[in-house]
Each structure stands twice: as structure tokens, then as C-alpha cells.
């Protein structure tokens, strides 16, 4: 069953939904049993991250619809802003 972004946003007001965002970079790397995906999108300096069980076909150059929220990640004692993706779909 496909998740509806409107229903997700109604349940959690911290979520943001954006459509037809152009992916300029897509990196996939193993993290234990999971694959960590990092996306950079046109016009945004913050990485979008999500985990899945398997690799995806590269999203570089694709348009995607994403539902996400802002979060902090600590690397080397420094805090960085990231966007945690809860739903992603090609646009």
C-alpha cells in the first residue's frame, strides 16, 4: 500500500513534502544490514538521508517527490543539519 504524503503530514506537522526536486548527487553505502542513501538536490545545501534494505537505481538527474523532516547529525564533534526522508518517489 502506498503512503499518502497528505496523511503523513496530518499526523506529524514537522514533516515537509516537496515535489519534483532535481537530484544532483546520489550516494549509496553499506551501514550494517542497511544501505544508507544520501541525496543532494538542486537549490539546497543540506543532504537528504534515508536507509533502505537494498540498493536503488541511481537517482542522479531524476526528479523526486519527498516527504522529510529536519534533523541534526554529529560528525567529529560538530553538528550538521540534515533532512531525514520518510517517503521518496520518482516524480
Tab-separated table of N, CA, C and O in Angstrom:
chain	number	residue	atom	x	y	z
A	1	UNK	N	0.838	-1.189	0.000
A	1	UNK	CA	0.000	0.000	0.000
A	1	UNK	C	0.877	1.245	0.000
A	1	UNK	O	1.807	1.354	0.788
A	2	UNK	N	0.603	2.183	-0.879
A	2	UNK	CA	1.371	3.416	-0.971
A	2	UNK	C	0.951	4.367	0.140
A	2	UNK	O	-0.221	4.469	0.482
A	3	UNK	N	1.946	5.063	0.705
A	3	UNK	CA	1.644	6.050	1.739
A	3	UNK	C	1.285	7.368	1.066
A	3	UNK	O	1.861	7.761	0.066
A	4	UNK	N	0.313	8.051	1.632
A	4	UNK	CA	-0.143	9.325	1.109
A	4	UNK	C	0.554	10.446	1.871
A	4	UNK	O	0.450	10.517	3.101
A	5	UNK	N	1.282	11.341	1.173
A	5	UNK	CA	2.002	12.397	1.882
A	5	UNK	C	1.087	13.314	2.683
A	5	UNK	O	1.462	13.790	3.754
A	6	UNK	N	-0.124	13.544	2.207
A	6	UNK	CA	-1.055	14.407	2.936
A	6	UNK	C	-1.417	13.804	4.283
A	6	UNK	O	-1.478	14.493	5.294
A	7	UNK	N	-1.641	12.488	4.305
A	7	UNK	CA	-1.968	11.811	5.567
A	7	UNK	C	-0.780	11.829	6.520
A	7	UNK	O	-0.942	11.999	7.726
A	8	UNK	N	0.436	11.643	5.981
A	8	UNK	CA	1.629	11.688	6.821
A	8	UNK	C	1.802	13.065	7.460
A	8	UNK	O	2.121	13.179	8.647
A	9	UNK	N	1.568	14.113	6.688
A	9	UNK	CA	1.732	15.482	7.190
A	9	UNK	C	0.658	15.812	8.222
A	9	UNK	O	0.923	16.502	9.204
A	10	UNK	N	-0.562	15.284	8.035
A	10	UNK	CA	-1.623	15.496	9.025
A	10	UNK	C	-1.262	14.864	10.365
A	10	UNK	O	-1.550	15.423	11.412
A	11	UNK	N	-0.606	13.703	10.324
A	11	UNK	CA	-0.211	13.014	11.558
A	11	UNK	C	0.956	13.699	12.251
A	11	UNK	O	1.062	13.675	13.469
A	12	UNK	N	1.864	14.284	11.471
A	12	UNK	CA	3.053	14.909	12.045
A	12	UNK	C	3.313	16.238	11.348
A	12	UNK	O	3.770	16.279	10.220
A	13	UNK	N	3.065	17.332	12.041
A	13	UNK	CA	3.189	18.678	11.468
A	13	UNK	C	4.638	19.078	11.183
A	13	UNK	O	4.876	20.063	10.485
A	14	UNK	N	5.635	18.339	11.694
A	14	UNK	CA	7.042	18.654	11.438
A	14	UNK	C	7.497	18.205	10.057
A	14	UNK	O	8.571	18.584	9.608
A	15	UNK	N	6.695	17.391	9.384
A	15	UNK	CA	7.058	16.893	8.061
A	15	UNK	C	6.832	17.956	6.990
A	15	UNK	O	5.932	18.786	7.090
A	16	UNK	N	7.665	17.899	5.968
A	16	UNK	CA	7.548	18.769	4.801
A	16	UNK	C	7.472	17.877	3.572
A	16	UNK	O	8.174	16.871	3.487
A	17	UNK	N	6.632	18.249	2.630
A	17	UNK	CA	6.535	17.485	1.377
A	17	UNK	C	6.926	18.406	0.228
A	17	UNK	O	6.413	19.515	0.103
A	18	UNK	N	7.849	17.963	-0.602
A	18	UNK	CA	8.280	18.722	-1.775
A	18	UNK	C	8.180	17.836	-3.000
A	18	UNK	O	8.465	16.641	-2.934
A	19	UNK	N	7.788	18.439	-4.108
A	19	UNK	CA	7.610	17.675	-5.338
A	19	UNK	C	8.558	18.154	-6.429
A	19	UNK	O	8.940	19.322	-6.476
A	20	UNK	N	8.931	17.217	-7.278
A	20	UNK	CA	9.751	17.448	-8.469
A	20	UNK	C	11.081	18.136	-8.163
A	20	UNK	O	11.528	19.021	-8.877
A	21	UNK	N	11.721	17.690	-7.084
A	21	UNK	CA	13.047	18.186	-6.728
A	21	UNK	C	14.067	17.447	-7.593
A	21	UNK	O	14.012	16.223	-7.712
A	22	UNK	N	15.016	18.176	-8.191
A	22	UNK	CA	16.007	17.552	-9.066
A	22	UNK	C	17.210	17.097	-8.244
A	22	UNK	O	17.844	17.882	-7.550
A	23	UNK	N	17.531	15.802	-8.340
A	23	UNK	CA	18.655	15.210	-7.617
A	23	UNK	C	19.945	15.495	-8.390
A	23	UNK	O	20.049	15.169	-9.571
A	24	UNK	N	20.925	16.107	-7.706
A	24	UNK	CA	22.203	16.381	-8.363
A	24	UNK	C	23.292	15.405	-7.912
A	24	UNK	O	24.322	15.290	-8.555
A	25	UNK	N	23.063	14.697	-6.802
A	25	UNK	CA	24.026	13.705	-6.323
A	25	UNK	C	23.284	12.633	-5.535
A	25	UNK	O	22.390	12.941	-4.749
A	26	UNK	N	23.662	11.360	-5.754
A	26	UNK	CA	23.069	10.238	-5.022
A	26	UNK	C	24.179	9.250	-4.687
A	26	UNK	O	24.806	8.689	-5.577
A	27	UNK	N	24.434	9.078	-3.373
A	27	UNK	CA	25.478	8.168	-2.898
A	27	UNK	C	24.822	7.084	-2.056
A	27	UNK	O	23.979	7.371	-1.209
A	28	UNK	N	25.235	5.824	-2.282
A	28	UNK	CA	24.730	4.685	-1.518
A	28	UNK	C	25.909	3.973	-0.873
A	28	UNK	O	26.885	3.694	-1.547
A	29	UNK	N	25.801	3.706	0.444
A	29	UNK	CA	26.883	2.969	1.108
A	29	UNK	C	26.298	2.073	2.184
A	29	UNK	O	25.264	2.378	2.781
A	30	UNK	N	26.997	0.962	2.418
A	30	UNK	CA	26.544	-0.003	3.414
A	30	UNK	C	26.759	0.531	4.812
A	30	UNK	O	27.762	1.167	5.113
A	31	UNK	N	25.785	0.243	5.677
A	31	UNK	CA	25.867	0.578	7.095
A	31	UNK	C	25.223	-0.584	7.848
A	31	UNK	O	24.027	-0.572	8.123
A	32	UNK	N	26.032	-1.601	8.134
A	32	UNK	CA	25.498	-2.822	8.743
A	32	UNK	C	24.635	-3.559	7.737
A	32	UNK	O	25.046	-3.812	6.610
A	33	UNK	N	23.405	-3.906	8.133
A	33	UNK	CA	22.473	-4.596	7.245
A	33	UNK	C	21.768	-3.642	6.285
A	33	UNK	O	21.084	-4.070	5.366
A	34	UNK	N	21.898	-2.364	6.504
A	34	UNK	CA	21.185	-1.346	5.741
A	34	UNK	C	22.073	-0.698	4.692
A	34	UNK	O	23.292	-0.728	4.785
A	35	UNK	N	21.436	-0.061	3.727
A	35	UNK	CA	22.119	0.782	2.749
A	35	UNK	C	21.712	2.221	3.059
A	35	UNK	O	20.520	2.549	3.057
A	36	UNK	N	22.696	3.078	3.350
A	36	UNK	CA	22.443	4.492	3.631
A	36	UNK	C	22.506	5.264	2.321
A	36	UNK	O	23.495	5.199	1.599
A	37	UNK	N	21.431	5.973	2.017
A	37	UNK	CA	21.330	6.772	0.797
A	37	UNK	C	21.436	8.237	1.177
A	37	UNK	O	20.754	8.697	2.091
A	38	UNK	N	22.283	8.979	0.474
A	38	UNK	CA	22.434	10.425	0.681
A	38	UNK	C	22.182	11.120	-0.641
A	38	UNK	O	22.804	10.786	-1.652
A	39	UNK	N	21.265	12.088	-0.622
A	39	UNK	CA	20.924	12.839	-1.825
A	39	UNK	C	21.223	14.313	-1.615
A	39	UNK	O	21.020	14.846	-0.531
A	40	UNK	N	21.684	14.960	-2.663
A	40	UNK	CA	21.768	16.416	-2.704
A	40	UNK	C	20.817	16.844	-3.809
A	40	UNK	O	20.811	16.236	-4.891
A	41	UNK	N	20.007	17.860	-3.529
A	41	UNK	CA	19.044	18.329	-4.518
A	41	UNK	C	19.354	19.760	-4.927
A	41	UNK	O	19.971	20.519	-4.170
A	42	UNK	N	18.941	20.093	-6.108
A	42	UNK	CA	19.198	21.413	-6.673
A	42	UNK	C	18.569	22.501	-5.798
A	42	UNK	O	17.419	22.386	-5.373
A	43	UNK	N	19.365	23.530	-5.494
A	43	UNK	CA	18.872	24.664	-4.730
A	43	UNK	C	18.875	24.475	-3.226
A	43	UNK	O	18.338	25.305	-2.497
A	44	UNK	N	19.471	23.387	-2.717
A	44	UNK	CA	19.503	23.115	-1.281
A	44	UNK	C	20.902	22.639	-0.890
A	44	UNK	O	21.466	21.770	-1.547
A	45	UNK	N	21.454	23.218	0.173
A	45	UNK	CA	22.807	22.870	0.621
A	45	UNK	C	22.828	21.787	1.695
A	45	UNK	O	23.884	21.477	2.235
A	46	UNK	N	21.676	21.238	2.043
A	46	UNK	CA	21.566	20.253	3.111
A	46	UNK	C	21.326	18.874	2.499
A	46	UNK	O	20.486	18.731	1.612
A	47	UNK	N	22.055	17.836	2.962
A	47	UNK	CA	21.835	16.495	2.418
A	47	UNK	C	20.533	15.867	2.919
A	47	UNK	O	20.111	16.106	4.045
A	48	UNK	N	19.919	15.084	2.056
A	48	UNK	CA	18.722	14.318	2.396
A	48	UNK	C	19.165	12.873	2.573
A	48	UNK	O	19.805	12.314	1.685
A	49	UNK	N	18.839	12.254	3.720
A	49	UNK	CA	19.319	10.900	4.004
A	49	UNK	C	18.169	9.970	4.351
A	49	UNK	O	17.198	10.365	4.994
A	50	UNK	N	18.329	8.707	3.925
A	50	UNK	CA	17.381	7.660	4.291
A	50	UNK	C	18.063	6.311	4.190
A	50	UNK	O	19.081	6.168	3.516
A	51	UNK	N	17.511	5.312	4.895
A	51	UNK	CA	18.044	3.948	4.880
A	51	UNK	C	17.033	3.024	4.230
A	51	UNK	O	15.832	3.162	4.419
A	52	UNK	N	17.545	2.059	3.485
A	52	UNK	CA	16.729	1.010	2.889
A	52	UNK	C	17.511	-0.294	2.964
A	52	UNK	O	18.720	-0.295	3.125
A	53	UNK	N	16.817	-1.406	2.774
A	53	UNK	CA	17.457	-2.721	2.843
A	53	UNK	C	18.318	-3.012	1.618
A	53	UNK	O	19.229	-3.820	1.678
A	54	UNK	N	18.049	-2.352	0.503
A	54	UNK	CA	18.804	-2.662	-0.708
A	54	UNK	C	19.223	-1.424	-1.467
A	54	UNK	O	18.844	-0.304	-1.137
A	55	UNK	N	20.031	-1.647	-2.516
A	55	UNK	CA	20.465	-0.559	-3.386
A	55	UNK	C	19.306	-0.114	-4.265
A	55	UNK	O	18.409	-0.892	-4.578
A	56	UNK	N	19.341	1.143	-4.666
A	56	UNK	CA	18.393	1.692	-5.625
A	56	UNK	C	19.143	1.939	-6.917
A	56	UNK	O	20.355	2.099	-6.918
A	57	UNK	N	18.402	2.064	-7.985
A	57	UNK	CA	18.969	2.565	-9.216
A	57	UNK	C	19.344	4.021	-8.927
A	57	UNK	O	18.667	4.703	-8.169
A	58	UNK	N	20.428	4.496	-9.512
A	58	UNK	CA	20.877	5.861	-9.238
A	58	UNK	C	19.777	6.870	-9.534
A	58	UNK	O	19.114	6.803	-10.559
A	59	UNK	N	19.590	7.805	-8.620
A	59	UNK	CA	18.586	8.854	-8.780
A	59	UNK	C	19.191	10.145	-9.328
A	59	UNK	O	18.486	11.143	-9.482
A	60	UNK	N	20.483	10.139	-9.629
A	60	UNK	CA	21.153	11.350	-10.118
A	60	UNK	C	20.476	11.837	-11.397
A	60	UNK	O	20.293	11.089	-12.354
A	61	UNK	N	20.085	13.103	-11.396
A	61	UNK	CA	19.421	13.710	-12.541
A	61	UNK	C	17.918	13.521	-12.562
A	61	UNK	O	17.219	14.135	-13.367
A	62	UNK	N	17.385	12.685	-11.671
A	62	UNK	CA	15.946	12.406	-11.641
A	62	UNK	C	15.196	13.469	-10.844
A	62	UNK	O	15.774	14.176	-10.025
A	63	UNK	N	13.914	13.563	-11.097
A	63	UNK	CA	13.022	14.408	-10.303
A	63	UNK	C	12.324	13.493	-9.308
A	63	UNK	O	11.847	12.409	-9.673
A	64	UNK	N	12.295	13.912	-8.038
A	64	UNK	CA	11.690	13.085	-6.992
A	64	UNK	C	10.726	13.905	-6.151
A	64	UNK	O	10.862	15.124	-6.019
A	65	UNK	N	9.758	13.211	-5.576
A	65	UNK	CA	8.849	13.775	-4.585
A	65	UNK	C	9.278	13.189	-3.247
A	65	UNK	O	9.436	11.971	-3.124
A	66	UNK	N	9.496	14.044	-2.246
A	66	UNK	CA	9.971	13.565	-0.949
A	66	UNK	C	9.167	14.171	0.190
A	66	UNK	O	8.749	15.324	0.124
A	67	UNK	N	8.982	13.369	1.229
A	67	UNK	CA	8.431	13.833	2.493
A	67	UNK	C	9.550	13.653	3.507
A	67	UNK	O	10.132	12.572	3.607
A	68	UNK	N	9.870	14.708	4.261
A	68	UNK	CA	11.060	14.707	5.104
A	68	UNK	C	10.903	15.650	6.289
A	68	UNK	O	9.946	16.426	6.351
A	69	UNK	N	11.863	15.564	7.233
A	69	UNK	CA	11.914	16.492	8.354
A	69	UNK	C	13.364	16.842	8.651
A	69	UNK	O	14.283	16.103	8.302
A	70	UNK	N	13.568	17.974	9.294
A	70	UNK	CA	14.907	18.453	9.631
A	70	UNK	C	15.429	17.716	10.864
A	70	UNK	O	14.675	17.424	11.790
A	71	UNK	N	16.734	17.430	10.873
A	71	UNK	CA	17.370	16.738	11.999
A	71	UNK	C	18.812	17.209	12.103
A	71	UNK	O	19.309	17.926	11.239
A	72	UNK	N	19.480	16.816	13.175
A	72	UNK	CA	20.889	17.139	13.392
A	72	UNK	C	21.690	15.842	13.394
A	72	UNK	O	21.232	14.819	13.899
A	73	UNK	N	22.901	15.898	12.842
A	73	UNK	CA	23.820	14.757	12.847
A	73	UNK	C	25.165	15.267	13.359
A	73	UNK	O	25.638	16.313	12.932
A	74	UNK	N	25.766	14.522	14.300
A	74	UNK	CA	27.059	14.922	14.847
A	74	UNK	C	28.159	14.110	14.184
A	74	UNK	O	28.135	12.881	14.191
A	75	UNK	N	29.125	14.835	13.592
A	75	UNK	CA	30.272	14.205	12.942
A	75	UNK	C	31.518	14.892	13.469
A	75	UNK	O	31.672	16.101	13.336
A	76	UNK	N	32.394	14.130	14.110
A	76	UNK	CA	33.633	14.685	14.640
A	76	UNK	C	33.403	15.784	15.674
A	76	UNK	O	34.169	16.734	15.726
A	77	UNK	N	32.333	15.649	16.442
A	77	UNK	CA	32.034	16.637	17.480
A	77	UNK	C	31.340	17.888	16.970
A	77	UNK	O	31.063	18.799	17.754
A	78	UNK	N	31.039	17.948	15.681
A	78	UNK	CA	30.355	19.113	15.100
A	78	UNK	C	28.950	18.703	14.668
A	78	UNK	O	28.754	17.609	14.136
A	79	UNK	N	27.983	19.578	14.882
A	79	UNK	CA	26.604	19.315	14.470
A	79	UNK	C	26.367	19.828	13.060
A	79	UNK	O	26.779	20.931	12.706
A	80	UNK	N	25.695	18.998	12.259
A	80	UNK	CA	25.337	19.356	10.893
A	80	UNK	C	23.845	19.134	10.708
A	80	UNK	O	23.297	18.143	11.196
A	81	UNK	N	23.203	20.033	9.980
A	81	UNK	CA	21.795	19.864	9.674
A	81	UNK	C	21.656	18.876	8.522
A	81	UNK	O	22.398	18.929	7.542
A	82	UNK	N	20.691	17.969	8.641
A	82	UNK	CA	20.354	17.024	7.575
A	82	UNK	C	18.841	16.953	7.462
A	82	UNK	O	18.124	17.408	8.357
A	83	UNK	N	18.370	16.391	6.391
A	83	UNK	CA	16.948	16.139	6.207
A	83	UNK	C	16.745	14.627	6.185
A	83	UNK	O	17.378	13.926	5.402
A	84	UNK	N	15.917	14.127	7.096
A	84	UNK	CA	15.611	12.709	7.166
A	84	UNK	C	14.384	12.440	6.299
A	84	UNK	O	13.309	13.006	6.523
A	85	UNK	N	14.532	11.594	5.297
A	85	UNK	CA	13.472	11.293	4.350
A	85	UNK	C	12.627	10.135	4.892
A	85	UNK	O	13.153	9.099	5.283
A	86	UNK	N	11.296	10.325	4.915
A	86	UNK	CA	10.390	9.256	5.342
A	86	UNK	C	9.644	8.655	4.159
A	86	UNK	O	9.106	7.554	4.252
A	87	UNK	N	9.620	9.379	3.021
A	87	UNK	CA	8.958	8.885	1.821
A	87	UNK	C	9.636	9.512	0.609
A	87	UNK	O	9.869	10.717	0.585
A	88	UNK	N	9.960	8.678	-0.371
A	88	UNK	CA	10.569	9.190	-1.604
A	88	UNK	C	9.971	8.426	-2.778
A	88	UNK	O	9.723	7.211	-2.693
A	89	UNK	N	9.705	9.156	-3.850
A	89	UNK	CA	9.133	8.546	-5.042
A	89	UNK	C	9.561	9.358	-6.254
A	89	UNK	O	9.622	10.591	-6.195
A	90	UNK	N	9.895	8.671	-7.335
A	90	UNK	CA	10.245	9.392	-8.567
A	90	UNK	C	9.045	10.214	-9.015
A	90	UNK	O	7.915	9.768	-8.950
A	91	UNK	N	9.339	11.437	-9.493
A	91	UNK	CA	8.263	12.363	-9.897
A	91	UNK	C	7.873	12.268	-11.323
A	91	UNK	O	8.306	11.662	-12.172
